[in-house]
Short mmCIF file of C-alpha atoms and ligand atoms in Angstrom, two decimals:
data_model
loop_
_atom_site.label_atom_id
_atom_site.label_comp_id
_atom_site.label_asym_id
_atom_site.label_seq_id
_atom_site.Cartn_x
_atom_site.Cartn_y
_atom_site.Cartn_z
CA UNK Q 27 0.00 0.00 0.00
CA UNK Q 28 1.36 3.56 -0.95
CA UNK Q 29 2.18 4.87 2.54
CA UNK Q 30 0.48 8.09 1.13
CA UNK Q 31 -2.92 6.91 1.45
CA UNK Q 32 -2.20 5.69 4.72
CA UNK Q 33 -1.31 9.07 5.76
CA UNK Q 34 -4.55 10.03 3.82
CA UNK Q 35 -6.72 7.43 5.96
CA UNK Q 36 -5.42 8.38 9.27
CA UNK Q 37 -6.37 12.18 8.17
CA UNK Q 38 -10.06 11.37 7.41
CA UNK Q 39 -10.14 8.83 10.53
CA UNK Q 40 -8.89 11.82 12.90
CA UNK Q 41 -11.31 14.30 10.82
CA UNK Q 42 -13.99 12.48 11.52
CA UNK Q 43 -13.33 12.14 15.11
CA UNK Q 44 -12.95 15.57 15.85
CA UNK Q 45 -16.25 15.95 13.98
CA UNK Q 46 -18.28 13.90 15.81
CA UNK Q 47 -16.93 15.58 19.24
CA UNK Q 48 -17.98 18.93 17.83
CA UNK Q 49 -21.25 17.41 16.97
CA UNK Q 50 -21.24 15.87 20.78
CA UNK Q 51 -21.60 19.68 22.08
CA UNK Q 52 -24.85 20.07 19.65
CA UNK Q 53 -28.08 19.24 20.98
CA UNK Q 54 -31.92 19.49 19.46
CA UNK Q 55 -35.22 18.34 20.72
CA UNK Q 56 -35.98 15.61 18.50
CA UNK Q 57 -33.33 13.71 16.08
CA UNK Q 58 -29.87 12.25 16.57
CA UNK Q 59 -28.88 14.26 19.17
CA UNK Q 60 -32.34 14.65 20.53
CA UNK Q 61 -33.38 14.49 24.20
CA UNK Q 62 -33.01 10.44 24.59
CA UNK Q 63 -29.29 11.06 23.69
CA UNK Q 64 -28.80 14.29 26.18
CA UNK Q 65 -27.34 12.11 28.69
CA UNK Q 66 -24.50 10.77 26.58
CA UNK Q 67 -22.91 13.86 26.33
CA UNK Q 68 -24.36 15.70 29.15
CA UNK Q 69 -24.10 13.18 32.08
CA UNK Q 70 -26.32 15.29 34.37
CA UNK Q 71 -29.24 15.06 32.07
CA UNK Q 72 -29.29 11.30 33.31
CA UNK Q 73 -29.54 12.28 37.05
CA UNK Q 74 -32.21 11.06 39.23
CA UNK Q 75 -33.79 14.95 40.24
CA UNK Q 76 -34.37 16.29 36.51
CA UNK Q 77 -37.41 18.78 34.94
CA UNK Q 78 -39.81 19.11 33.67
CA UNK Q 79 -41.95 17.03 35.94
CA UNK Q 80 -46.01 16.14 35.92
CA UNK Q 81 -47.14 17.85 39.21
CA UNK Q 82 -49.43 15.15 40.41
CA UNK Q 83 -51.75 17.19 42.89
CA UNK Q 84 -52.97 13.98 44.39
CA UNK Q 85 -49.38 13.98 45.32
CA UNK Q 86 -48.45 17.20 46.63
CA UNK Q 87 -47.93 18.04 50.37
CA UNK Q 88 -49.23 21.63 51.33
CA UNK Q 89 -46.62 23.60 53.31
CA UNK Q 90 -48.15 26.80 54.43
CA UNK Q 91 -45.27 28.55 54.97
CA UNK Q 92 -44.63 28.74 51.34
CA UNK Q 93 -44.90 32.71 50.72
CA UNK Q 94 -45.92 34.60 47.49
CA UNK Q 95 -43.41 34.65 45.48
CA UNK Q 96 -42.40 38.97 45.25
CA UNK Q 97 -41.30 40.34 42.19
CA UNK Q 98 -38.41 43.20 42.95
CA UNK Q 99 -37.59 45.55 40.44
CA UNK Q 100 -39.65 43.51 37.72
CA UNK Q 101 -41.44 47.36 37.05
CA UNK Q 102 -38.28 49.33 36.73
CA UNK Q 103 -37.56 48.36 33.79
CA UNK Q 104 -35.09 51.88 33.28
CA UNK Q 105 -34.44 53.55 30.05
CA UNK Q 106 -32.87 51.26 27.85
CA UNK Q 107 -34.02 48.56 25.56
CA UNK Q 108 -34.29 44.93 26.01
CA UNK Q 109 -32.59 42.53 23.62
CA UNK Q 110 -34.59 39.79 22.44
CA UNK Q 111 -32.42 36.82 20.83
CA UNK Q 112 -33.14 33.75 19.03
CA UNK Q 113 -30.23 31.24 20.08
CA UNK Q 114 -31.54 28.63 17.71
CA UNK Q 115 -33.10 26.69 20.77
CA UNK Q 116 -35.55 29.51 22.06
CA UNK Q 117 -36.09 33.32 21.80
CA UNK Q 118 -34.52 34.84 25.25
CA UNK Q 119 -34.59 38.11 26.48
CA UNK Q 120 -32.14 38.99 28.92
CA UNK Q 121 -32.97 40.76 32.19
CA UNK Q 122 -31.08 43.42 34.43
CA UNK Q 123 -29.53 42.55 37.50
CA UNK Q 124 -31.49 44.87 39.70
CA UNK Q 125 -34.79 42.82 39.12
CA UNK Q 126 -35.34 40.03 41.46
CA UNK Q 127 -37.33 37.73 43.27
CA UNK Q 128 -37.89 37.71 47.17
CA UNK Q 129 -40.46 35.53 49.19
CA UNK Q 130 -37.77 32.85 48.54
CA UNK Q 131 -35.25 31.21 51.05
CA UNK Q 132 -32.37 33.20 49.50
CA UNK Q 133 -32.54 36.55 47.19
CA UNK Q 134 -32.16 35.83 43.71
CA UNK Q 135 -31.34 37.97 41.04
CA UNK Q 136 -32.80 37.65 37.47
CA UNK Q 137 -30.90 36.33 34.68
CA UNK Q 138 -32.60 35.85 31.83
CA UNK Q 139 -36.49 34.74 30.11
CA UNK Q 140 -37.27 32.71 27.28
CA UNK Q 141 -40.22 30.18 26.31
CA UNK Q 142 -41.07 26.99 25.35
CA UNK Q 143 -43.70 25.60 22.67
CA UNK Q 144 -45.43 23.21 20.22
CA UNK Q 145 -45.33 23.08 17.01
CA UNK Q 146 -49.57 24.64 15.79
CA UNK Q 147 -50.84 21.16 15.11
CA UNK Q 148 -53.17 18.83 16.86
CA UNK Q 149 -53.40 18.11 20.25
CA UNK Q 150 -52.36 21.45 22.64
CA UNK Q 151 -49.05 20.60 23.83
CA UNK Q 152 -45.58 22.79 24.00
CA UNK Q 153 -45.61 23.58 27.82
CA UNK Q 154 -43.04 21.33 29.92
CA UNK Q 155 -44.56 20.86 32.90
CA UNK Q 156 -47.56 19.36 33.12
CA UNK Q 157 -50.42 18.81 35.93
CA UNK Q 158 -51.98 15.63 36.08
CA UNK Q 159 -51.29 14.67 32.79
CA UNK Q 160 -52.37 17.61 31.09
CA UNK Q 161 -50.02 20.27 29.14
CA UNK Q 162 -50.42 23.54 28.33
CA UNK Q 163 -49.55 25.28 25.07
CA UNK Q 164 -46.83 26.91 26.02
CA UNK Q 165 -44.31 27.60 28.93
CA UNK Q 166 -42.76 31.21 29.90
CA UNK Q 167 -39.33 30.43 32.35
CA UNK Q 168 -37.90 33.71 34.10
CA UNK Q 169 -34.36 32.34 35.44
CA UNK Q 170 -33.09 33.63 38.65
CA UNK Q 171 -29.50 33.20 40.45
CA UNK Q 172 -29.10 32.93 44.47
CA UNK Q 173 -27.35 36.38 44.15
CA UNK Q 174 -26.94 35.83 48.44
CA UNK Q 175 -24.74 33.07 48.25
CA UNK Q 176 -23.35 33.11 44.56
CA UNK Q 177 -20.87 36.18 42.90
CA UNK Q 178 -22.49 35.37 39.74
CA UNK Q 179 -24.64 32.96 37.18
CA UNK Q 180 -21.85 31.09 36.35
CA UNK Q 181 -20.90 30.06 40.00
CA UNK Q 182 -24.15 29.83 40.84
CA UNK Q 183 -25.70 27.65 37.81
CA UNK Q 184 -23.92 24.52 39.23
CA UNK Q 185 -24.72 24.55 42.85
CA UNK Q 186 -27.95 23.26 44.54
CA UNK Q 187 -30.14 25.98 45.36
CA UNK Q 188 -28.37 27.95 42.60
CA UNK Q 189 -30.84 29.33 40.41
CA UNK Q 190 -34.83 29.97 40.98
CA UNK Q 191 -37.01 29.27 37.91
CA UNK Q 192 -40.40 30.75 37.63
CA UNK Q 193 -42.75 28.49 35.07
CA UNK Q 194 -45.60 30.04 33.83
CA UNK Q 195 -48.06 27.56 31.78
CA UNK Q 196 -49.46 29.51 28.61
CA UNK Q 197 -52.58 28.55 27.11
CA UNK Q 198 -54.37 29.98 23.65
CA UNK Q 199 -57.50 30.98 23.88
CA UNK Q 200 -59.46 34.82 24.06
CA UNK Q 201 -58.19 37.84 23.76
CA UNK Q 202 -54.83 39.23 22.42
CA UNK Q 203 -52.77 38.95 25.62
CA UNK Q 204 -50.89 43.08 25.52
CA UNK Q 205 -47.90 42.18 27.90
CA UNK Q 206 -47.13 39.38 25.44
CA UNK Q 207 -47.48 41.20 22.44
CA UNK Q 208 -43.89 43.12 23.65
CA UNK Q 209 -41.97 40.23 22.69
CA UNK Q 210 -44.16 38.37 20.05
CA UNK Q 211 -44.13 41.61 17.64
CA UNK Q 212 -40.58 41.45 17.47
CA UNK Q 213 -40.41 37.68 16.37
CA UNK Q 214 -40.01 38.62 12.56
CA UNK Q 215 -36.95 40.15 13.17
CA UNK Q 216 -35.02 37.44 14.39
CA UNK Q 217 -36.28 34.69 12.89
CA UNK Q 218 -32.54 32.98 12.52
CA UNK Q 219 -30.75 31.49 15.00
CA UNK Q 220 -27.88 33.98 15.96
CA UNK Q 221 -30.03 37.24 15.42
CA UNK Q 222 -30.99 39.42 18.11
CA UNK Q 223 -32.93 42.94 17.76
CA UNK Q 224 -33.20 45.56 20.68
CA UNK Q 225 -36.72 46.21 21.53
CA UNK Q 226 -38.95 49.12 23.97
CA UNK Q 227 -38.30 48.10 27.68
CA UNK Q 228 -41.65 46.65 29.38
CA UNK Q 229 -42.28 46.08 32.80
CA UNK Q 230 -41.87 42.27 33.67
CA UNK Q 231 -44.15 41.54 35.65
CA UNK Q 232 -47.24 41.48 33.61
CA UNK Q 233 -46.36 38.52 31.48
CA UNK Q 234 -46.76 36.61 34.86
CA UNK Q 235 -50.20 35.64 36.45
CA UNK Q 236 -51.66 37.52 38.96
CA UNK Q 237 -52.13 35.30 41.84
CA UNK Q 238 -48.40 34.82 42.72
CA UNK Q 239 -49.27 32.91 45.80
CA UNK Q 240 -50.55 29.75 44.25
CA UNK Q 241 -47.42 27.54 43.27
CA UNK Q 242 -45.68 24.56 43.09
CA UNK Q 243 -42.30 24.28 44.41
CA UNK Q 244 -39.56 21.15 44.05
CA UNK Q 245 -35.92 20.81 43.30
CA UNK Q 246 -35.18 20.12 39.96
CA UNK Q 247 -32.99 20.77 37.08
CA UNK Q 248 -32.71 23.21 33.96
CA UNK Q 249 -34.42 21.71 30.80
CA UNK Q 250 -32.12 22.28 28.42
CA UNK Q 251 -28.18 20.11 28.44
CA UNK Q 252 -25.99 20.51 30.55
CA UNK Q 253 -29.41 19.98 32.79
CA UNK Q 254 -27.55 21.22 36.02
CA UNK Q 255 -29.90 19.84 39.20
CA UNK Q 256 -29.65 23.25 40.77
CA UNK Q 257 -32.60 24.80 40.31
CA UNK Q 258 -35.36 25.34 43.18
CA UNK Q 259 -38.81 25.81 40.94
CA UNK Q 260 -41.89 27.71 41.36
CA UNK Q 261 -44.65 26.47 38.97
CA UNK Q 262 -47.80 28.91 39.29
CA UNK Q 263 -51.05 27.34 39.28
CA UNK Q 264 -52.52 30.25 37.62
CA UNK Q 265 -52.25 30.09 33.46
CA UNK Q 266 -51.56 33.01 31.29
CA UNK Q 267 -54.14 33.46 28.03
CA UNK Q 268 -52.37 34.52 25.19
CA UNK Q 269 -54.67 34.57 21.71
CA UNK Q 270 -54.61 31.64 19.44
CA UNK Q 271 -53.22 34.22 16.70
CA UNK Q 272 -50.55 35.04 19.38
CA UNK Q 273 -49.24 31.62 19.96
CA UNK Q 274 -49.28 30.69 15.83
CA UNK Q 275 -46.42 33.44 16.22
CA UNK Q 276 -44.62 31.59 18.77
CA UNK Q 277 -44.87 28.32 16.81
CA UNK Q 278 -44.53 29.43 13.08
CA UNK Q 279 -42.18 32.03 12.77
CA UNK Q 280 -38.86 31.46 13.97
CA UNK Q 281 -35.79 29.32 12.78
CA UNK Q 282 -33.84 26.88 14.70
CA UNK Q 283 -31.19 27.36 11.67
CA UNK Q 284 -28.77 29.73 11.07
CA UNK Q 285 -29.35 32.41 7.99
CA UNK Q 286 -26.33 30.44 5.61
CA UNK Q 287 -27.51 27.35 6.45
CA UNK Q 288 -28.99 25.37 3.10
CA UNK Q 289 -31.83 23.90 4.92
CA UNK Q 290 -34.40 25.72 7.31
CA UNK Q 291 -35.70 24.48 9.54
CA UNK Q 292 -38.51 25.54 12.15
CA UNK Q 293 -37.86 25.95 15.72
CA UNK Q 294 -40.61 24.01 16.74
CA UNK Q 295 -41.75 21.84 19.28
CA UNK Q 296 -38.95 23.19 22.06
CA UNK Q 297 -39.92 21.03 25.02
CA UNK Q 298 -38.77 18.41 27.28
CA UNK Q 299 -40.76 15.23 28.13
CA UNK Q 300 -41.39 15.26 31.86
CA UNK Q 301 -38.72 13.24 34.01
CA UNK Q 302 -39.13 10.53 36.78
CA UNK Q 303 -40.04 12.36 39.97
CA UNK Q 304 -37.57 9.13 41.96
CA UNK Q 305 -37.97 10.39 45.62
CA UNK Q 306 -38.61 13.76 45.70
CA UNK Q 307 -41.42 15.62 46.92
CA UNK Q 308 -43.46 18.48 45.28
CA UNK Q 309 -44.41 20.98 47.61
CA UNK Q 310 -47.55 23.22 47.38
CA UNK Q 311 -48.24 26.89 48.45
CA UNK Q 312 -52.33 26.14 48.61
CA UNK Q 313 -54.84 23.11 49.13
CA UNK Q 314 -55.87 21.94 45.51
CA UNK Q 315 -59.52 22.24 45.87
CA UNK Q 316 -60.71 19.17 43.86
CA UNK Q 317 -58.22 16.92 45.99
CA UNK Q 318 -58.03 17.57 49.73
CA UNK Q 319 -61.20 18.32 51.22
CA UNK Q 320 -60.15 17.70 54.37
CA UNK Q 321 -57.21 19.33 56.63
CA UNK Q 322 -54.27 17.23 58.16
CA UNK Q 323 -56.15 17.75 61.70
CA UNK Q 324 -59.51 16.55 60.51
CA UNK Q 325 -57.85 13.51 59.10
CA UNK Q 326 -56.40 12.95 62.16
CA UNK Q 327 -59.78 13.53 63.72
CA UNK Q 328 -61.58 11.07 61.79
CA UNK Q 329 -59.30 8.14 61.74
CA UNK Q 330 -58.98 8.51 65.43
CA UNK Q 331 -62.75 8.70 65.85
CA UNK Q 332 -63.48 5.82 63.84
CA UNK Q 333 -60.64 4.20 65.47
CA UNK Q 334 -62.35 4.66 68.60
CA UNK Q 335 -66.05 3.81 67.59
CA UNK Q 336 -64.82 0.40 66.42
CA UNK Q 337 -63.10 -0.28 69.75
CA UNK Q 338 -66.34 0.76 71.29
CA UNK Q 339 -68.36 -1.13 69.19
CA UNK Q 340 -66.59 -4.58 69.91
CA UNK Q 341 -65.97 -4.43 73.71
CA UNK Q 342 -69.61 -3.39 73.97
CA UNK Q 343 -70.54 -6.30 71.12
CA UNK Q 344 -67.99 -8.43 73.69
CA UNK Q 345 -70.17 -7.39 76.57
CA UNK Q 346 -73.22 -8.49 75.04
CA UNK Q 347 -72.25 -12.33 73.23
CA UNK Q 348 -70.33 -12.86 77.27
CA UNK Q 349 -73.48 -11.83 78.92
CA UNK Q 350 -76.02 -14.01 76.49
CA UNK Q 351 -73.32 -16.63 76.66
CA UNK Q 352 -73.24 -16.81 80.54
CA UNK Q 353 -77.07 -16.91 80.72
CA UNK Q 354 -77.15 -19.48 78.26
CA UNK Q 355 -75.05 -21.65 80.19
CA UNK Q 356 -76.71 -21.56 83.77
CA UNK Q 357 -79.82 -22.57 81.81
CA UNK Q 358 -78.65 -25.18 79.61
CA UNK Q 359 -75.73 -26.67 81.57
CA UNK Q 360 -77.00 -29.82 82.64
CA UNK Q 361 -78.44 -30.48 78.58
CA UNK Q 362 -75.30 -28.94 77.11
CA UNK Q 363 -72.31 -30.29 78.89
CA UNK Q 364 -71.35 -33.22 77.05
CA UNK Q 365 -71.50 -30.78 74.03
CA UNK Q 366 -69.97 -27.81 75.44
CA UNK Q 367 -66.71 -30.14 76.50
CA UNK Q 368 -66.00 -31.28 73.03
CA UNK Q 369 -67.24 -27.70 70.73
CA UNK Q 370 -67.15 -24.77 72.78
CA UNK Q 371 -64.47 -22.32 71.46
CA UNK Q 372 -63.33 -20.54 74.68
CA UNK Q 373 -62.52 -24.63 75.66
CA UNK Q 374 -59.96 -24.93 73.03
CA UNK Q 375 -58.86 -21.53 73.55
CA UNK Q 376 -57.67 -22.63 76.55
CA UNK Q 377 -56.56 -25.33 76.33
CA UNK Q 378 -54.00 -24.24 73.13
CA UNK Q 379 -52.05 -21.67 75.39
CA UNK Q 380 -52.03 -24.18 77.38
CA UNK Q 381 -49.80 -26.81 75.23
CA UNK Q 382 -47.54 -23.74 74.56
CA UNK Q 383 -44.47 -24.06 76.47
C1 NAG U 30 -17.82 34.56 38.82
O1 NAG U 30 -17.33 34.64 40.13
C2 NAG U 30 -16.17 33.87 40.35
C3 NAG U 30 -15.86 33.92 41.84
O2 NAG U 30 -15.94 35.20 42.35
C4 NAG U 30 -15.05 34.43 39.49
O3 NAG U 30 -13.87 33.67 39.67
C5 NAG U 30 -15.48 34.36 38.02
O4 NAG U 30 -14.51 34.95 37.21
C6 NAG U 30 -16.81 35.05 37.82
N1 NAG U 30 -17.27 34.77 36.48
C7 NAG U 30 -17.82 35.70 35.72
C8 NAG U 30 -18.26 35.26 34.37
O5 NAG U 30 -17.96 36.87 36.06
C1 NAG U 31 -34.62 20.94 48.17
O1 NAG U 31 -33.47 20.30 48.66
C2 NAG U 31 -32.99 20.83 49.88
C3 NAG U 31 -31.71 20.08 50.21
O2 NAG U 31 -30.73 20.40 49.28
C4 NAG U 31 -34.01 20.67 50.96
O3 NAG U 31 -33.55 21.24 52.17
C5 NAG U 31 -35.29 21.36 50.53
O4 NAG U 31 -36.30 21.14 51.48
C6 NAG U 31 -35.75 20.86 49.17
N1 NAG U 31 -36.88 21.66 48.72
C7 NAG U 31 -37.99 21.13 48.26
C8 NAG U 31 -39.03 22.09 47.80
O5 NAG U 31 -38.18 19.93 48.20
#
């Protein structure tokens, strides 16, 4: 063999390889490197305390000292423009540092938004939680780091108790939704991945609900590789209503491809399949109404009572059969004794303990 095409073989061999390890740092939804592959590359996406998860409210254990969550800042939004940015996995708008979140464990600062979706056909789905089974069309995340005991997002993203991630489930339906309509105008001009536009500053804290005190809350994971399990979520039980016009947008116009690339393609359907919950627990800020019509206490109260009533019941049902019994034997002694020696239960009773050593 010419020696030259050996050196030309060992080329393509080592090409190849440092292709596929540059292809090892991409990542879609759906595909060859789609989320059943994540934890290949990204070990952590394997873990055992990953999101999304379904919130089963069966499930849930109500902790009233869960506060509202409090928005700081969200309304001083200052006098510069956003930036909205399609990354080629979602459009994100970054947020400045003086907006917050308290009614938390630790202050956290906010990072970043972006959102999550379907793809405009069939069934409703593109949120990634889901409760009881049921998605939403849509998902808004505002990402927070633990600004008390982190310097920064990149410190902090790694840590447990790291970063705070509001979920907000989205559905279609009604009227066009005017908080929303600050970032979904602006779609059209960065519908390639790597394009960003600057758009009019908004306050915040009208794209989320407006009952901030109903919420779920568990330790999880971001959604997206390297799935860090450091994030300490708040899922709202109260949806947003965008219009159905309004979330078309979301699903139709961007590109999860670059503007050179041969080959468009949609950024659609940019959502994780819920994970195993394994052993942790999913904490609630309210009693889900359809589920728990009783409190802890009257629980207590009622197993205890019926507890007791049955106890009652059978040492006065005990009193009774003893009594009758007793009567019944005076009477009928002489008739019955023959009987009585070789059938009477209380007889073999004792005479089992008895043979017991
Ligand atoms: C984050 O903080 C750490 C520790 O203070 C520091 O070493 C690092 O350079 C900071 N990173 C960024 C991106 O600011
Ligand atoms: C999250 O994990 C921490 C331990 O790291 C624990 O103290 C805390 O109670 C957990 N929170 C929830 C909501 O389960």
């Amino acid at each position: 063999m010419d020696p030259a095409w050996l050196v030309v073989a060992v080329f393509l061999l080592l090409w190849q390889c440092v292709e596929s390890t540059n292809a090892g740092k991409e990542w879609t939804y759906a595909g060859v490197v789609g989320q059943s592959e994540w934890p290949e590359v990204f070990p952590e996406c394997g873990g055992s305390s990953q999101s999304p998860i379904d919130v089963d409210t069966s499930q849930t254990l109500y902790d009233p000292s869960l506060a509202p969550v409090k928005p700081l800042g969200y309304d001083q939004y200052g006098h510069g423009p956003f930036t909205l940015s399609n990354n080629g996995h979602t459009v994100e708008m970054p947020l400045p540092s003086w907006m917050g979140i308290g009614g938390l464990p630790w202050q956290f600062s906010a990072v970043q938004l972006h959102l999550h979706w379907g793809n405009g056909v069939g069934v409703a789905k593109g949120s990634e939680h889901t409760i009881d089974g049921h998605s939403a069309s849509a998902e808004l995340h505002v990402v927070h780091y633990n600004s008390e005991l982190h310097a920064n997002l990149s410190e902090a993203k790694t840590q447990g108790n790291g970063l705070a991630v509001l979920g907000v489930l989205i559905e279609a339906g009604g009227e066009t939704n005017q908080a929303y309509t600050n970032i979904l105008n602006y779609l059209g001009r960065i519908r390639h991945a790597g394009q960003r536009v600057a758009i009019p500053a908004f306050d915040v804290q009208t794209l989320l609900p407006r009952d901030l005190s109903r919420y779920f809350r568990y330790n999880g994971s971001l959604t997206t590789p390297p799935c860090h399990q450091s994030v300490l979520w708040t899922v709202f039980s109260e949806r947003v209503r965008i219009s159905h016009s309004q979330l078309l947008k979301l699903e139709t116009v961007l590109f999860s491809s670059r503007p050179e690339d041969s080959q468009p393609t949609l950024l659609q359907d940019n959502y994780r399949a819920t994970q195993p919950l394994n052993c942790r627990t999913v904490l609630s800020s309210f009693v889900p109404v359809s589920v728990q019509i009783y409190t802890d206490g009257e629980i207590s109260a009622i197993v205890v009572g019926s507890l007791c009533g049955c106890i009652g019941l059978g040492v006065i049902a005990w009193f009774v059969v003893k009594t009758i019994r007793n009567k019944d034997v005076a009477k009928d002694f002489k008739q019955d004794m023959a009987l009585k020696m070789t059938f009477d239960p209380e007889k073999k009773e004792e005479t089992v303990p008895q043979s017991e050593p």
